[in-house]
Amino acid sequence: NNCGGGGGSITPILYLEKFGRNITQNETTPKSSVATRPNDIVEFTINVSAYNFLGVSNVKVKDIIPNEFTYTNGSTKVDNVGANDDIISGQGLSLGNITFGSPKVVKFLATVKASDQFPVGTTNLENIAQGTSDAGSREVRLPITVQKPEVLGTSTIKKVAGIKTGFDTVPLAVVGSLLAGNAYLFYVRAKVKRKEKPMSIIGKRRDFDFNVL
């Protein structure tokens, strides 16, 4: 910007802001990052404005939603008025000219895909909005997290002998310890019995010899 003098000039500047709101989680205020779970519905908002009094002309915006989301057809609105679905197309949604102080607000819906599309834990994604105009182009990014909770009882699936099992490691360890302990006791008892048997035979032989004599 020019503060006066020096022969400087002011040029038009396109300005974008990107927000998200998790409708499924009853969020009421758009945020600069969005936390979701599988199957959640999210409302995305793009604020498009002219940064100075010159305004911007021939404005188009498009949104690149993550592959893990599904766009809701017919959900796009510009200043709360229904618009076409060009927001997700290659050419983008045409907004025409935007004057300084009169931004345009673009909103649309998208749904997080089902849980089988995500690993257990947190998946980090990014939503990208791009704007073009005679004044140049702009891009903004919105961080998104998808949290897939662990299924009860299968949090510590391990491989036993190369085969996946659904047993938790704690009970598995307890069972293994009990089996090992029982095997050791059986071994000790069997060993004691083997020692006792020859002694009893020797005693009988001595008794027999004494009676003969």
PDB file of C-alpha atoms in Angstrom:
ATOM      1  CA  ASN A   1       0.000   0.000   0.000  1.00  0.00           C
ATOM      2  CA  ASN A   2       1.048   3.549  -0.687  1.00  0.00           C
ATOM      3  CA  CYS A   3       0.934   6.089   2.116  1.00  0.00           C
ATOM      4  CA  GLY A   4       1.188   9.037  -0.300  1.00  0.00           C
ATOM      5  CA  GLY A   5       3.887  10.529  -2.531  1.00  0.00           C
ATOM      6  CA  GLY A   6       6.783   8.813  -4.202  1.00  0.00           C
ATOM      7  CA  GLY A   7       4.775   7.818  -7.255  1.00  0.00           C
ATOM      8  CA  GLY A   8       3.569   4.540  -5.688  1.00  0.00           C
ATOM      9  CA  SER A   9       0.400   2.774  -6.796  1.00  0.00           C
ATOM     10  CA  ILE A  10      -2.342   0.659  -5.240  1.00  0.00           C
ATOM     11  CA  THR A  11      -3.360  -2.587  -6.894  1.00  0.00           C
ATOM     12  CA  PRO A  12      -6.512  -4.694  -6.433  1.00  0.00           C
ATOM     13  CA  ILE A  13      -6.109  -7.614  -4.034  1.00  0.00           C
ATOM     14  CA  LEU A  14      -8.353 -10.660  -3.677  1.00  0.00           C
ATOM     15  CA  TYR A  15      -8.768 -11.896  -0.100  1.00  0.00           C
ATOM     16  CA  LEU A  16     -10.054 -15.336   1.029  1.00  0.00           C
ATOM     17  CA  GLU A  17     -10.969 -16.844   4.389  1.00  0.00           C
ATOM     18  CA  LYS A  18     -11.911 -20.474   4.997  1.00  0.00           C
ATOM     19  CA  PHE A  19     -13.931 -21.932   7.897  1.00  0.00           C
ATOM     20  CA  GLY A  20     -15.788 -25.107   8.826  1.00  0.00           C
ATOM     21  CA  ARG A  21     -18.629 -26.050  11.148  1.00  0.00           C
ATOM     22  CA  ASN A  22     -19.514 -29.575  12.262  1.00  0.00           C
ATOM     23  CA  ILE A  23     -23.281 -29.706  11.966  1.00  0.00           C
ATOM     24  CA  THR A  24     -23.549 -33.255  13.308  1.00  0.00           C
ATOM     25  CA  GLN A  25     -21.784 -32.169  16.520  1.00  0.00           C
ATOM     26  CA  ASN A  26     -24.178 -29.174  16.827  1.00  0.00           C
ATOM     27  CA  GLU A  27     -21.467 -26.548  16.360  1.00  0.00           C
ATOM     28  CA  THR A  28     -22.964 -23.098  15.854  1.00  0.00           C
ATOM     29  CA  THR A  29     -19.864 -21.055  14.982  1.00  0.00           C
ATOM     30  CA  PRO A  30     -17.573 -21.620  11.974  1.00  0.00           C
ATOM     31  CA  LYS A  31     -14.003 -22.432  13.017  1.00  0.00           C
ATOM     32  CA  SER A  32     -10.533 -22.197  11.488  1.00  0.00           C
ATOM     33  CA  SER A  33     -10.105 -25.977  11.977  1.00  0.00           C
ATOM     34  CA  VAL A  34     -12.651 -28.776  12.111  1.00  0.00           C
ATOM     35  CA  ALA A  35     -12.767 -31.921  14.252  1.00  0.00           C
ATOM     36  CA  THR A  36     -14.957 -34.688  12.867  1.00  0.00           C
ATOM     37  CA  ARG A  37     -15.859 -38.347  13.045  1.00  0.00           C
ATOM     38  CA  PRO A  38     -16.933 -40.707  10.271  1.00  0.00           C
ATOM     39  CA  ASN A  39     -20.352 -39.831   8.776  1.00  0.00           C
ATOM     40  CA  ASP A  40     -20.348 -36.298  10.230  1.00  0.00           C
ATOM     41  CA  ILE A  41     -21.827 -33.494   8.108  1.00  0.00           C
ATOM     42  CA  VAL A  42     -19.702 -30.368   7.799  1.00  0.00           C
ATOM     43  CA  GLU A  43     -20.676 -26.923   6.521  1.00  0.00           C
ATOM     44  CA  PHE A  44     -17.774 -25.196   4.773  1.00  0.00           C
ATOM     45  CA  THR A  45     -17.639 -21.410   4.464  1.00  0.00           C
ATOM     46  CA  ILE A  46     -15.484 -19.281   2.133  1.00  0.00           C
ATOM     47  CA  ASN A  47     -15.426 -15.515   2.659  1.00  0.00           C
ATOM     48  CA  VAL A  48     -14.393 -13.725  -0.542  1.00  0.00           C
ATOM     49  CA  SER A  49     -13.590 -10.010  -0.418  1.00  0.00           C
ATOM     50  CA  ALA A  50     -11.625  -7.145  -1.929  1.00  0.00           C
ATOM     51  CA  TYR A  51      -8.726  -6.087   0.259  1.00  0.00           C
ATOM     52  CA  ASN A  52      -8.847  -2.421  -0.764  1.00  0.00           C
ATOM     53  CA  PHE A  53     -11.187   0.182  -2.284  1.00  0.00           C
ATOM     54  CA  LEU A  54     -10.334  -0.783  -5.855  1.00  0.00           C
ATOM     55  CA  GLY A  55     -12.343  -3.980  -5.560  1.00  0.00           C
ATOM     56  CA  VAL A  56     -11.748  -7.113  -7.657  1.00  0.00           C
ATOM     57  CA  SER A  57     -13.346  -8.291 -10.891  1.00  0.00           C
ATOM     58  CA  ASN A  58     -14.096 -11.603 -12.595  1.00  0.00           C
ATOM     59  CA  VAL A  59     -13.843 -13.544  -9.342  1.00  0.00           C
ATOM     60  CA  LYS A  60     -14.134 -17.321  -9.302  1.00  0.00           C
ATOM     61  CA  VAL A  61     -13.720 -19.719  -6.394  1.00  0.00           C
ATOM     62  CA  LYS A  62     -13.402 -23.458  -6.242  1.00  0.00           C
ATOM     63  CA  ASP A  63     -13.006 -25.859  -3.363  1.00  0.00           C
ATOM     64  CA  ILE A  64     -10.905 -29.001  -3.241  1.00  0.00           C
ATOM     65  CA  ILE A  65     -12.461 -31.235  -0.623  1.00  0.00           C
ATOM     66  CA  PRO A  66     -10.494 -34.259   0.657  1.00  0.00           C
ATOM     67  CA  ASN A  67     -11.174 -37.632  -0.956  1.00  0.00           C
ATOM     68  CA  GLU A  68     -12.479 -38.789   2.421  1.00  0.00           C
ATOM     69  CA  PHE A  69     -15.434 -36.382   2.080  1.00  0.00           C
ATOM     70  CA  THR A  70     -18.481 -36.477  -0.183  1.00  0.00           C
ATOM     71  CA  TYR A  71     -19.915 -33.204  -1.483  1.00  0.00           C
ATOM     72  CA  THR A  72     -23.665 -32.706  -1.001  1.00  0.00           C
ATOM     73  CA  ASN A  73     -25.147 -31.911  -4.394  1.00  0.00           C
ATOM     74  CA  GLY A  74     -27.252 -28.739  -4.488  1.00  0.00           C
ATOM     75  CA  SER A  75     -25.955 -27.481  -1.131  1.00  0.00           C
ATOM     76  CA  THR A  76     -23.947 -24.472  -2.356  1.00  0.00           C
ATOM     77  CA  LYS A  77     -25.200 -21.011  -1.450  1.00  0.00           C
ATOM     78  CA  VAL A  78     -23.833 -17.539  -2.128  1.00  0.00           C
ATOM     79  CA  ASP A  79     -25.015 -15.003   0.429  1.00  0.00           C
ATOM     80  CA  ASN A  80     -27.683 -17.547   1.453  1.00  0.00           C
ATOM     81  CA  VAL A  81     -29.021 -17.830  -2.099  1.00  0.00           C
ATOM     82  CA  GLY A  82     -28.836 -21.186  -3.867  1.00  0.00           C
ATOM     83  CA  ALA A  83     -26.116 -21.543  -6.495  1.00  0.00           C
ATOM     84  CA  ASN A  84     -24.874 -24.214  -8.881  1.00  0.00           C
ATOM     85  CA  ASP A  85     -22.327 -26.888  -7.926  1.00  0.00           C
ATOM     86  CA  ASP A  86     -19.434 -25.332  -9.836  1.00  0.00           C
ATOM     87  CA  ILE A  87     -17.662 -24.783  -6.504  1.00  0.00           C
ATOM     88  CA  ILE A  88     -16.192 -28.289  -6.813  1.00  0.00           C
ATOM     89  CA  SER A  89     -15.639 -28.189 -10.573  1.00  0.00           C
ATOM     90  CA  GLY A  90     -12.420 -27.368 -12.380  1.00  0.00           C
ATOM     91  CA  GLN A  91     -13.707 -24.037 -13.647  1.00  0.00           C
ATOM     92  CA  GLY A  92     -14.928 -22.862 -10.258  1.00  0.00           C
ATOM     93  CA  LEU A  93     -17.987 -20.889  -9.143  1.00  0.00           C
ATOM     94  CA  SER A  94     -18.298 -17.458 -10.741  1.00  0.00           C
ATOM     95  CA  LEU A  95     -18.926 -14.588  -8.317  1.00  0.00           C
ATOM     96  CA  GLY A  96     -18.532 -11.689 -10.749  1.00  0.00           C
ATOM     97  CA  ASN A  97     -17.163  -8.440  -9.356  1.00  0.00           C
ATOM     98  CA  ILE A  98     -16.691  -7.752  -5.667  1.00  0.00           C
ATOM     99  CA  THR A  99     -16.524  -4.219  -4.288  1.00  0.00           C
ATOM    100  CA  PHE A 100     -14.598  -3.155  -1.215  1.00  0.00           C
ATOM    101  CA  GLY A 101     -16.667  -3.620   1.955  1.00  0.00           C
ATOM    102  CA  SER A 102     -19.135  -6.000   0.315  1.00  0.00           C
ATOM    103  CA  PRO A 103     -17.698  -9.509   0.631  1.00  0.00           C
ATOM    104  CA  LYS A 104     -19.473 -12.583  -0.663  1.00  0.00           C
ATOM    105  CA  VAL A 105     -19.995 -15.637   1.492  1.00  0.00           C
ATOM    106  CA  VAL A 106     -20.014 -19.068  -0.112  1.00  0.00           C
ATOM    107  CA  LYS A 107     -21.294 -22.058   1.859  1.00  0.00           C
ATOM    108  CA  PHE A 108     -21.750 -25.737   1.039  1.00  0.00           C
ATOM    109  CA  LEU A 109     -22.077 -29.117   2.763  1.00  0.00           C
ATOM    110  CA  ALA A 110     -19.962 -32.258   2.651  1.00  0.00           C
ATOM    111  CA  THR A 111     -20.113 -35.524   4.581  1.00  0.00           C
ATOM    112  CA  VAL A 112     -17.239 -37.496   6.075  1.00  0.00           C
ATOM    113  CA  LYS A 113     -17.137 -40.990   4.584  1.00  0.00           C
ATOM    114  CA  ALA A 114     -17.934 -44.136   6.582  1.00  0.00           C
ATOM    115  CA  SER A 115     -15.644 -45.504   9.286  1.00  0.00           C
ATOM    116  CA  ASP A 116     -14.322 -48.318   7.078  1.00  0.00           C
ATOM    117  CA  GLN A 117     -12.488 -45.637   5.085  1.00  0.00           C
ATOM    118  CA  PHE A 118     -10.310 -44.664   8.056  1.00  0.00           C
ATOM    119  CA  PRO A 119      -7.771 -46.347  10.342  1.00  0.00           C
ATOM    120  CA  VAL A 120      -8.336 -46.344  14.095  1.00  0.00           C
ATOM    121  CA  GLY A 121      -7.164 -43.087  15.640  1.00  0.00           C
ATOM    122  CA  THR A 122      -6.774 -39.614  14.141  1.00  0.00           C
ATOM    123  CA  THR A 123      -6.561 -38.900  10.419  1.00  0.00           C
ATOM    124  CA  ASN A 124      -5.293 -35.442   9.442  1.00  0.00           C
ATOM    125  CA  LEU A 125      -6.765 -33.893   6.302  1.00  0.00           C
ATOM    126  CA  GLU A 126      -6.808 -30.516   4.575  1.00  0.00           C
ATOM    127  CA  ASN A 127      -9.507 -28.640   2.704  1.00  0.00           C
ATOM    128  CA  ILE A 128      -8.316 -26.132   0.093  1.00  0.00           C
ATOM    129  CA  ALA A 129     -10.179 -23.142  -1.312  1.00  0.00           C
ATOM    130  CA  GLN A 130      -8.795 -21.320  -4.361  1.00  0.00           C
ATOM    131  CA  GLY A 131      -9.835 -17.981  -5.783  1.00  0.00           C
ATOM    132  CA  THR A 132      -8.932 -16.253  -9.042  1.00  0.00           C
ATOM    133  CA  SER A 133      -9.617 -12.767 -10.356  1.00  0.00           C
ATOM    134  CA  ASP A 134      -8.174 -10.098 -12.630  1.00  0.00           C
ATOM    135  CA  ALA A 135      -6.132  -9.076  -9.579  1.00  0.00           C
ATOM    136  CA  GLY A 136      -4.482 -12.475  -9.259  1.00  0.00           C
ATOM    137  CA  SER A 137      -5.154 -15.653  -7.298  1.00  0.00           C
ATOM    138  CA  ARG A 138      -5.331 -16.734  -3.672  1.00  0.00           C
ATOM    139  CA  GLU A 139      -5.430 -20.036  -1.781  1.00  0.00           C
ATOM    140  CA  VAL A 140      -6.428 -20.861   1.791  1.00  0.00           C
ATOM    141  CA  ARG A 141      -6.326 -24.154   3.687  1.00  0.00           C
ATOM    142  CA  LEU A 142      -8.521 -25.550   6.432  1.00  0.00           C
ATOM    143  CA  PRO A 143      -7.125 -28.289   8.737  1.00  0.00           C
ATOM    144  CA  ILE A 144      -9.483 -31.200   9.387  1.00  0.00           C
ATOM    145  CA  THR A 145      -9.183 -34.155  11.735  1.00  0.00           C
ATOM    146  CA  VAL A 146     -11.228 -37.344  11.546  1.00  0.00           C
ATOM    147  CA  GLN A 147     -11.278 -39.347  14.755  1.00  0.00           C
ATOM    148  CA  LYS A 148     -12.174 -43.029  14.493  1.00  0.00           C
ATOM    149  CA  PRO A 149     -12.636 -44.507  17.975  1.00  0.00           C
ATOM    150  CA  GLU A 150     -11.313 -47.930  18.935  1.00  0.00           C
ATOM    151  CA  VAL A 151     -13.804 -50.803  18.973  1.00  0.00           C
ATOM    152  CA  LEU A 152     -14.287 -52.144  22.503  1.00  0.00           C
ATOM    153  CA  GLY A 153     -12.394 -55.402  23.044  1.00  0.00           C
ATOM    154  CA  THR A 154     -10.262 -55.152  19.936  1.00  0.00           C
ATOM    155  CA  SER A 155      -7.889 -52.363  20.878  1.00  0.00           C
ATOM    156  CA  THR A 156      -4.825 -54.580  21.052  1.00  0.00           C
ATOM    157  CA  ILE A 157      -5.244 -57.135  18.270  1.00  0.00           C
ATOM    158  CA  LYS A 158      -2.048 -59.106  17.919  1.00  0.00           C
ATOM    159  CA  LYS A 159      -0.755 -61.866  15.679  1.00  0.00           C
ATOM    160  CA  VAL A 160      -0.319 -65.264  17.268  1.00  0.00           C
ATOM    161  CA  ALA A 161       1.593 -67.778  15.121  1.00  0.00           C
ATOM    162  CA  GLY A 162       0.968 -65.491  12.157  1.00  0.00           C
ATOM    163  CA  ILE A 163      -2.814 -65.492  12.664  1.00  0.00           C
ATOM    164  CA  LYS A 164      -4.706 -62.391  13.729  1.00  0.00           C
ATOM    165  CA  THR A 165      -6.751 -62.849  16.886  1.00  0.00           C
ATOM    166  CA  GLY A 166      -9.301 -60.618  18.515  1.00  0.00           C
ATOM    167  CA  PHE A 167      -8.135 -61.329  22.052  1.00  0.00           C
ATOM    168  CA  ASP A 168      -6.805 -58.529  24.169  1.00  0.00           C
ATOM    169  CA  THR A 169      -3.162 -58.959  25.199  1.00  0.00           C
ATOM    170  CA  VAL A 170      -3.849 -58.808  28.951  1.00  0.00           C
ATOM    171  CA  PRO A 171      -6.238 -61.781  29.171  1.00  0.00           C
ATOM    172  CA  LEU A 172      -4.051 -63.601  26.659  1.00  0.00           C
ATOM    173  CA  ALA A 173      -1.022 -63.168  28.903  1.00  0.00           C
ATOM    174  CA  VAL A 174      -2.959 -64.369  31.954  1.00  0.00           C
ATOM    175  CA  VAL A 175      -4.143 -67.500  30.165  1.00  0.00           C
ATOM    176  CA  GLY A 176      -0.617 -68.188  28.943  1.00  0.00           C
ATOM    177  CA  SER A 177       0.799 -67.852  32.467  1.00  0.00           C
ATOM    178  CA  LEU A 178      -1.801 -70.241  33.893  1.00  0.00           C
ATOM    179  CA  LEU A 179      -1.113 -72.843  31.230  1.00  0.00           C
ATOM    180  CA  ALA A 180       2.645 -72.605  31.797  1.00  0.00           C
ATOM    181  CA  GLY A 181       2.192 -72.912  35.574  1.00  0.00           C
ATOM    182  CA  ASN A 182      -0.047 -75.956  35.292  1.00  0.00           C
ATOM    183  CA  ALA A 183       2.385 -77.626  32.892  1.00  0.00           C
ATOM    184  CA  TYR A 184       5.257 -77.088  35.338  1.00  0.00           C
ATOM    185  CA  LEU A 185       3.262 -78.531  38.282  1.00  0.00           C
ATOM    186  CA  PHE A 186       2.353 -81.585  36.215  1.00  0.00           C
ATOM    187  CA  TYR A 187       6.024 -82.068  35.346  1.00  0.00           C
ATOM    188  CA  VAL A 188       7.125 -81.831  39.006  1.00  0.00           C
ATOM    189  CA  ARG A 189       4.470 -84.285  40.215  1.00  0.00           C
ATOM    190  CA  ALA A 190       5.325 -86.782  37.487  1.00  0.00           C
ATOM    191  CA  LYS A 191       9.003 -86.577  38.404  1.00  0.00           C
ATOM    192  CA  VAL A 192       8.272 -87.161  42.092  1.00  0.00           C
ATOM    193  CA  LYS A 193       6.158 -90.211  41.293  1.00  0.00           C
ATOM    194  CA  ARG A 194       8.931 -91.685  39.163  1.00  0.00           C
ATOM    195  CA  LYS A 195      11.339 -91.357  42.118  1.00  0.00           C
ATOM    196  CA  GLU A 196       8.893 -92.875  44.597  1.00  0.00           C
ATOM    197  CA  LYS A 197       8.164 -95.967  42.509  1.00  0.00           C
ATOM    198  CA  PRO A 198      11.705 -97.549  42.543  1.00  0.00           C
ATOM    199  CA  MET A 199      11.986 -96.980  46.303  1.00  0.00           C
ATOM    200  CA  SER A 200       8.779 -98.866  46.924  1.00  0.00           C
ATOM    201  CA  ILE A 201       9.998-101.778  44.760  1.00  0.00           C
ATOM    202  CA  ILE A 202      13.310-101.960  46.673  1.00  0.00           C
ATOM    203  CA  GLY A 203      11.442-102.033  49.956  1.00  0.00           C
ATOM    204  CA  LYS A 204       9.348-104.946  48.811  1.00  0.00           C
ATOM    205  CA  ARG A 205      12.404-106.868  47.663  1.00  0.00           C
ATOM    206  CA  ARG A 206      14.053-106.421  51.056  1.00  0.00           C
ATOM    207  CA  ASP A 207      10.952-107.634  52.797  1.00  0.00           C
ATOM    208  CA  PHE A 208      10.856-110.689  50.567  1.00  0.00           C
ATOM    209  CA  ASP A 209      14.519-111.526  51.209  1.00  0.00           C
ATOM    210  CA  PHE A 210      14.070-111.247  54.963  1.00  0.00           C
ATOM    211  CA  ASN A 211      11.140-113.670  54.929  1.00  0.00           C
ATOM    212  CA  VAL A 212      13.118-116.201  52.932  1.00  0.00           C
ATOM    213  CA  LEU A 213      15.996-116.134  55.288  1.00  0.00           C
TER     214      LEU A 213
END
